[in-house]
Amino acid sequence: MAAKPIRLGVNVDHVATLRNARGGALPDPVRAAALAIEAGADGITAHLREDRRHIRDDDMHRLKARISKPLNFEMAATEPMLDVALAVRPHAACLVPEKRTERTTEGGLDVLGGHDRLRPFVSELTRGGVRVSLFVEPSAEAMEAARSIGAPVVELHAGAWAHARETGENGRAQHEFQRIKDAARKAHALGLECHAGHGIDYDMAREVAALAQVVELNIGHFLVAEAVFVGLGQAIREMRAAMDEGRRHAH
Ligand code: PXP
């Protein structure tokens, strides 16, 4: 069976980080989003943090109004954030941990301990026509908990894998990638759509795109970092090519 195409969601948070460093209007994350789509992004991701350190409420509204591809709204599971999300009505929302108490040691949303607290957020967003994903660590227990919470999508946290690669711990990196593989299979078996994100670079994108169960990658920091040297459009085209190459070897 041929693998489904894999989508690239470009996270524009750090374009806003740069803008906020000066306190003015440049660079505009909405312009970056339009350029990203032109260069091959299948969607735009932005994280409205409680302290508004990069993306602001107005950015979310402008992104929703102006971009031609789906918007993925990353957010903490809190009442004020739910109000903003329901006002923006993005295509998708990804629930992410913001406070220490909401996350596991690896950084994913604590879907086991937070099960009953998270469930109403998933149902409210779903009722509002928003497709909900949960940003979780790649473990079988997290996949089962995500399903029981009622989310149709999981985004596997690739941070531990990225960190092991960055520090040159090869054995650890292999182990972490294996966990992503196993979790992707488990998610698929449970009927969950599977995404991955955090810390992904070209090589990691190539590898993870070879997992047929993973249908979307959300990538921000590496693309903005590359953009400083080669431009955002070129960085996205290279990322798209890396993902397509990986997908050709999907299994
Ligand atoms: N996916 C989720 C759920 C995130 O919170 C983030 C930002 O940390 C990303 C993807 C993108 O990660 P990065 O900026 O490291 O590519």
CSV table of C-alpha atoms and ligand atoms in Angstrom, one decimal:
chain,number,residue,atom,x,y,z
A,1,MET,CA,0.0,0.0,0.0
A,2,ALA,CA,1.4,3.4,-1.0
A,3,ALA,CA,1.9,5.8,2.0
A,4,LYS,CA,-0.3,8.8,2.2
A,5,PRO,CA,1.5,12.1,1.3
A,6,ILE,CA,3.1,13.8,4.3
A,7,ARG,CA,2.2,17.4,5.1
A,8,LEU,CA,4.6,20.1,6.2
A,9,GLY,CA,3.3,22.6,8.8
A,10,VAL,CA,5.5,25.6,9.2
A,11,ASN,CA,5.7,27.1,12.6
A,12,VAL,CA,6.1,30.9,12.4
A,13,ASP,CA,6.5,31.6,16.2
A,14,HIS,CA,10.1,32.7,15.9
A,15,VAL,CA,9.5,35.2,13.2
A,16,ALA,CA,7.3,36.8,15.9
A,17,THR,CA,10.1,36.4,18.4
A,18,LEU,CA,12.4,38.4,16.2
A,19,ARG,CA,9.7,41.1,15.6
A,20,ASN,CA,9.1,41.4,19.4
A,21,ALA,CA,12.8,41.8,20.1
A,22,ARG,CA,12.5,45.3,18.5
A,23,GLY,CA,9.0,46.0,19.6
A,24,GLY,CA,7.8,47.0,16.1
A,25,ALA,CA,6.0,45.3,13.3
A,26,LEU,CA,8.9,43.6,11.4
A,27,PRO,CA,9.3,40.9,10.5
A,28,ASP,CA,5.6,40.0,10.2
A,29,PRO,CA,4.7,36.4,10.9
A,30,VAL,CA,1.8,36.6,8.5
A,31,ARG,CA,4.1,37.6,5.6
A,32,ALA,CA,6.3,34.7,6.6
A,33,ALA,CA,3.3,32.4,6.5
A,34,ALA,CA,2.3,33.5,3.0
A,35,LEU,CA,5.8,33.0,1.8
A,36,ALA,CA,6.0,29.6,3.5
A,37,ILE,CA,2.8,28.5,1.6
A,38,GLU,CA,4.2,29.7,-1.7
A,39,ALA,CA,7.4,27.7,-1.0
A,40,GLY,CA,5.4,24.5,-0.3
A,41,ALA,CA,4.1,24.5,3.2
A,42,ASP,CA,0.8,22.6,3.6
A,43,GLY,CA,-0.3,24.5,6.6
A,44,ILE,CA,0.8,27.1,9.2
A,45,THR,CA,1.3,26.5,12.9
A,46,ALA,CA,1.5,29.1,15.6
A,47,HIS,CA,1.6,28.9,19.4
A,48,LEU,CA,-0.2,31.5,21.4
A,49,ARG,CA,1.6,31.3,24.7
A,50,GLU,CA,0.1,32.6,28.0
A,51,ASP,CA,2.8,35.3,28.3
A,52,ARG,CA,2.4,36.2,24.5
A,53,ARG,CA,6.2,36.1,24.2
A,54,HIS,CA,6.0,35.6,20.4
A,55,ILE,CA,2.6,35.2,18.7
A,56,ARG,CA,-0.1,37.6,19.8
A,57,ASP,CA,-3.9,37.3,19.6
A,58,ASP,CA,-4.0,39.6,16.7
A,59,ASP,CA,-1.5,37.5,14.8
A,60,MET,CA,-3.8,34.5,15.2
A,61,HIS,CA,-6.8,36.4,13.8
A,62,ARG,CA,-4.7,37.8,10.9
A,63,LEU,CA,-3.3,34.4,10.1
A,64,LYS,CA,-6.8,32.8,10.0
A,65,ALA,CA,-8.1,35.6,7.8
A,66,ARG,CA,-5.2,35.8,5.4
A,67,ILE,CA,-3.6,32.4,4.8
A,68,SER,CA,-4.9,30.1,2.1
A,69,LYS,CA,-3.9,26.8,3.9
A,70,PRO,CA,-5.1,25.3,7.3
A,71,LEU,CA,-4.0,27.0,10.5
A,72,ASN,CA,-2.9,24.9,13.4
A,73,PHE,CA,-3.3,26.8,16.7
A,74,GLU,CA,-1.0,25.5,19.5
A,75,MET,CA,-2.3,26.3,22.9
A,76,ALA,CA,-2.4,25.4,26.6
A,77,ALA,CA,-5.6,23.7,27.9
A,78,THR,CA,-6.9,26.7,29.8
A,79,GLU,CA,-10.2,28.5,29.7
A,80,PRO,CA,-8.9,31.9,28.4
A,81,MET,CA,-7.0,30.1,25.6
A,82,LEU,CA,-10.1,28.1,24.7
A,83,ASP,CA,-12.0,31.4,24.3
A,84,VAL,CA,-9.4,32.7,21.9
A,85,ALA,CA,-9.3,29.5,19.9
A,86,LEU,CA,-13.1,29.4,19.6
A,87,ALA,CA,-13.1,33.1,18.4
A,88,VAL,CA,-10.3,32.4,15.8
A,89,ARG,CA,-11.8,29.0,14.7
A,90,PRO,CA,-8.6,27.5,13.3
A,91,HIS,CA,-8.7,24.3,11.2
A,92,ALA,CA,-6.8,22.5,14.0
A,93,ALA,CA,-5.6,23.0,17.6
A,94,CYS,CA,-2.7,21.2,19.2
A,95,LEU,CA,-2.9,21.1,23.0
A,96,VAL,CA,0.6,21.5,24.5
A,97,PRO,CA,1.8,21.8,28.1
A,98,GLU,CA,2.7,25.2,29.4
A,99,LYS,CA,3.2,24.7,33.1
A,100,ARG,CA,5.6,22.2,34.7
A,101,THR,CA,2.7,20.3,36.3
A,102,GLU,CA,1.1,19.7,32.9
A,103,ARG,CA,4.1,17.9,31.3
A,104,THR,CA,5.9,14.7,31.6
A,105,THR,CA,9.7,14.6,32.2
A,106,GLU,CA,10.1,14.4,28.4
A,107,GLY,CA,8.1,17.5,27.8
A,108,GLY,CA,4.9,16.0,26.4
A,109,LEU,CA,1.4,16.8,27.7
A,110,ASP,CA,0.7,14.6,30.7
A,111,VAL,CA,-2.3,12.7,29.2
A,112,LEU,CA,-2.3,10.1,31.9
A,113,GLY,CA,-2.4,12.4,34.9
A,114,GLY,CA,-4.4,15.1,33.1
A,115,HIS,CA,-7.0,12.8,31.5
A,116,ASP,CA,-10.1,14.2,33.1
A,117,ARG,CA,-9.0,17.8,32.9
A,118,LEU,CA,-8.1,17.6,29.2
A,119,ARG,CA,-11.3,15.8,28.0
A,120,PRO,CA,-13.6,18.8,28.2
A,121,PHE,CA,-11.2,20.9,26.2
A,122,VAL,CA,-11.1,18.3,23.5
A,123,SER,CA,-14.9,18.1,23.3
A,124,GLU,CA,-15.4,21.9,23.4
A,125,LEU,CA,-12.9,22.4,20.5
A,126,THR,CA,-14.3,19.5,18.6
A,127,ARG,CA,-17.9,20.9,19.0
A,128,GLY,CA,-16.5,24.2,17.6
A,129,GLY,CA,-15.4,22.4,14.4
A,130,VAL,CA,-11.7,22.3,15.4
A,131,ARG,CA,-9.6,19.2,14.8
A,132,VAL,CA,-7.7,18.5,18.0
A,133,SER,CA,-4.3,17.0,18.5
A,134,LEU,CA,-2.4,16.3,21.7
A,135,PHE,CA,1.4,16.9,21.9
A,136,VAL,CA,2.6,13.7,23.7
A,137,GLU,CA,5.7,11.7,24.3
A,138,PRO,CA,6.1,8.7,22.0
A,139,SER,CA,4.8,5.9,24.3
A,140,ALA,CA,2.1,3.3,24.0
A,141,GLU,CA,0.5,4.5,27.2
A,142,ALA,CA,0.3,8.1,25.9
A,143,MET,CA,-1.4,6.8,22.7
A,144,GLU,CA,-4.0,4.9,24.6
A,145,ALA,CA,-4.6,7.9,26.9
A,146,ALA,CA,-5.0,10.2,23.9
A,147,ARG,CA,-7.6,7.9,22.4
A,148,SER,CA,-9.5,7.7,25.6
A,149,ILE,CA,-9.5,11.5,26.0
A,150,GLY,CA,-11.2,11.6,22.6
A,151,ALA,CA,-8.6,13.4,20.4
A,152,PRO,CA,-8.5,12.2,16.8
A,153,VAL,CA,-4.8,13.2,16.4
A,154,VAL,CA,-1.6,12.9,18.3
A,155,GLU,CA,1.6,14.8,17.7
A,156,LEU,CA,4.6,12.8,18.8
A,157,HIS,CA,7.2,14.9,20.7
A,158,ALA,CA,10.5,14.5,18.8
A,159,GLY,CA,12.5,16.5,21.4
A,160,ALA,CA,14.3,13.6,23.1
A,161,TRP,CA,15.3,12.2,19.7
A,162,ALA,CA,16.5,15.7,18.6
A,163,HIS,CA,18.4,16.2,21.8
A,164,ALA,CA,20.2,12.8,21.6
A,165,ARG,CA,21.3,13.6,18.0
A,166,GLU,CA,22.5,17.0,18.9
A,167,THR,CA,24.7,15.7,21.8
A,168,GLY,CA,26.1,12.9,19.6
A,169,GLU,CA,24.6,10.1,21.8
A,170,ASN,CA,24.1,7.7,18.9
A,171,GLY,CA,22.7,4.8,20.8
A,172,ARG,CA,20.3,7.0,22.6
A,173,ALA,CA,19.2,8.6,19.4
A,174,GLN,CA,18.5,5.2,17.8
A,175,HIS,CA,16.5,4.2,20.9
A,176,GLU,CA,14.5,7.4,20.7
A,177,PHE,CA,13.8,7.0,17.0
A,178,GLN,CA,12.6,3.4,17.7
A,179,ARG,CA,10.2,4.8,20.3
A,180,ILE,CA,8.8,7.2,17.7
A,181,LYS,CA,8.4,4.3,15.2
A,182,ASP,CA,6.6,2.1,17.8
A,183,ALA,CA,4.4,5.0,18.9
A,184,ALA,CA,3.4,5.8,15.3
A,185,ARG,CA,2.4,2.2,14.7
A,186,LYS,CA,0.4,2.1,17.9
A,187,ALA,CA,-1.3,5.4,17.1
A,188,HIS,CA,-2.3,4.1,13.7
A,189,ALA,CA,-3.5,0.8,15.2
A,190,LEU,CA,-5.7,2.8,17.6
A,191,GLY,CA,-7.2,4.8,14.7
A,192,LEU,CA,-5.3,8.0,15.6
A,193,GLU,CA,-3.9,10.3,13.0
A,194,CYS,CA,-0.2,10.7,13.8
A,195,HIS,CA,2.0,13.9,13.5
A,196,ALA,CA,5.5,14.7,14.8
A,197,GLY,CA,7.3,17.8,15.8
A,198,HIS,CA,9.9,19.6,17.9
A,199,GLY,CA,13.6,20.0,17.0
A,200,ILE,CA,13.2,18.5,13.5
A,201,ASP,CA,16.0,19.3,10.9
A,202,TYR,CA,16.5,18.1,7.3
A,203,ASP,CA,18.0,14.7,8.3
A,204,MET,CA,15.4,14.0,10.9
A,205,ALA,CA,12.6,15.0,8.5
A,206,ARG,CA,13.9,12.5,5.9
A,207,GLU,CA,14.0,9.7,8.5
A,208,VAL,CA,10.6,10.4,10.1
A,209,ALA,CA,8.9,10.9,6.7
A,210,ALA,CA,9.9,7.2,5.9
A,211,LEU,CA,7.3,6.2,8.6
A,212,ALA,CA,4.1,5.6,6.7
A,213,GLN,CA,1.9,6.3,9.7
A,214,VAL,CA,3.2,9.8,10.2
A,215,VAL,CA,1.2,12.2,8.0
A,216,GLU,CA,2.3,15.7,9.2
A,217,LEU,CA,5.5,17.3,10.5
A,218,ASN,CA,5.4,20.7,12.3
A,219,ILE,CA,8.7,22.5,12.0
A,220,GLY,CA,9.7,26.0,13.2
A,221,HIS,CA,13.0,26.7,14.8
A,222,PHE,CA,15.3,25.0,12.3
A,223,LEU,CA,13.6,26.6,9.3
A,224,VAL,CA,13.8,30.1,10.8
A,225,ALA,CA,17.5,29.4,11.7
A,226,GLU,CA,18.2,28.3,8.1
A,227,ALA,CA,16.3,31.3,6.8
A,228,VAL,CA,18.9,33.6,8.2
A,229,PHE,CA,21.4,32.1,5.8
A,230,VAL,CA,19.5,30.9,2.8
A,231,GLY,CA,16.1,32.6,3.0
A,232,LEU,CA,12.8,31.2,4.3
A,233,GLY,CA,11.6,30.0,0.8
A,234,GLN,CA,14.8,28.1,0.1
A,235,ALA,CA,14.8,26.5,3.6
A,236,ILE,CA,11.2,25.3,3.1
A,237,ARG,CA,11.9,24.0,-0.4
A,238,GLU,CA,14.9,22.0,1.0
A,239,MET,CA,12.7,20.7,3.9
A,240,ARG,CA,10.0,19.7,1.4
A,241,ALA,CA,12.5,17.8,-0.7
A,242,ALA,CA,14.0,16.0,2.3
A,243,MET,CA,10.5,14.9,3.4
A,244,ASP,CA,9.6,13.8,-0.2
A,245,GLU,CA,12.8,11.8,-0.4
A,246,GLY,CA,12.1,10.1,2.9
A,247,ARG,CA,8.5,9.4,1.9
A,248,ARG,CA,9.7,7.5,-1.2
A,249,HIS,CA,11.2,4.9,1.2
A,250,ALA,CA,8.1,4.8,3.4
A,251,HIS,CA,7.3,1.5,5.0
B,1,PXP,N1,5.1,21.0,17.4
B,1,PXP,C1,4.7,21.5,18.7
B,1,PXP,C2,3.5,20.9,19.3
B,1,PXP,C3,5.5,22.5,19.2
B,1,PXP,O1,5.1,23.0,20.4
B,1,PXP,C4,6.5,23.1,18.5
B,1,PXP,C5,7.3,24.2,19.1
B,1,PXP,O2,8.0,23.8,20.2
B,1,PXP,C6,6.8,22.5,17.3
B,1,PXP,C7,6.1,21.5,16.8
B,1,PXP,C8,8.0,23.1,16.5
B,1,PXP,O3,9.2,22.8,17.1
B,1,PXP,P1,10.5,23.5,16.5
B,1,PXP,O4,10.4,24.9,16.6
B,1,PXP,O5,11.6,22.9,17.4
B,1,PXP,O6,10.7,23.0,15.1
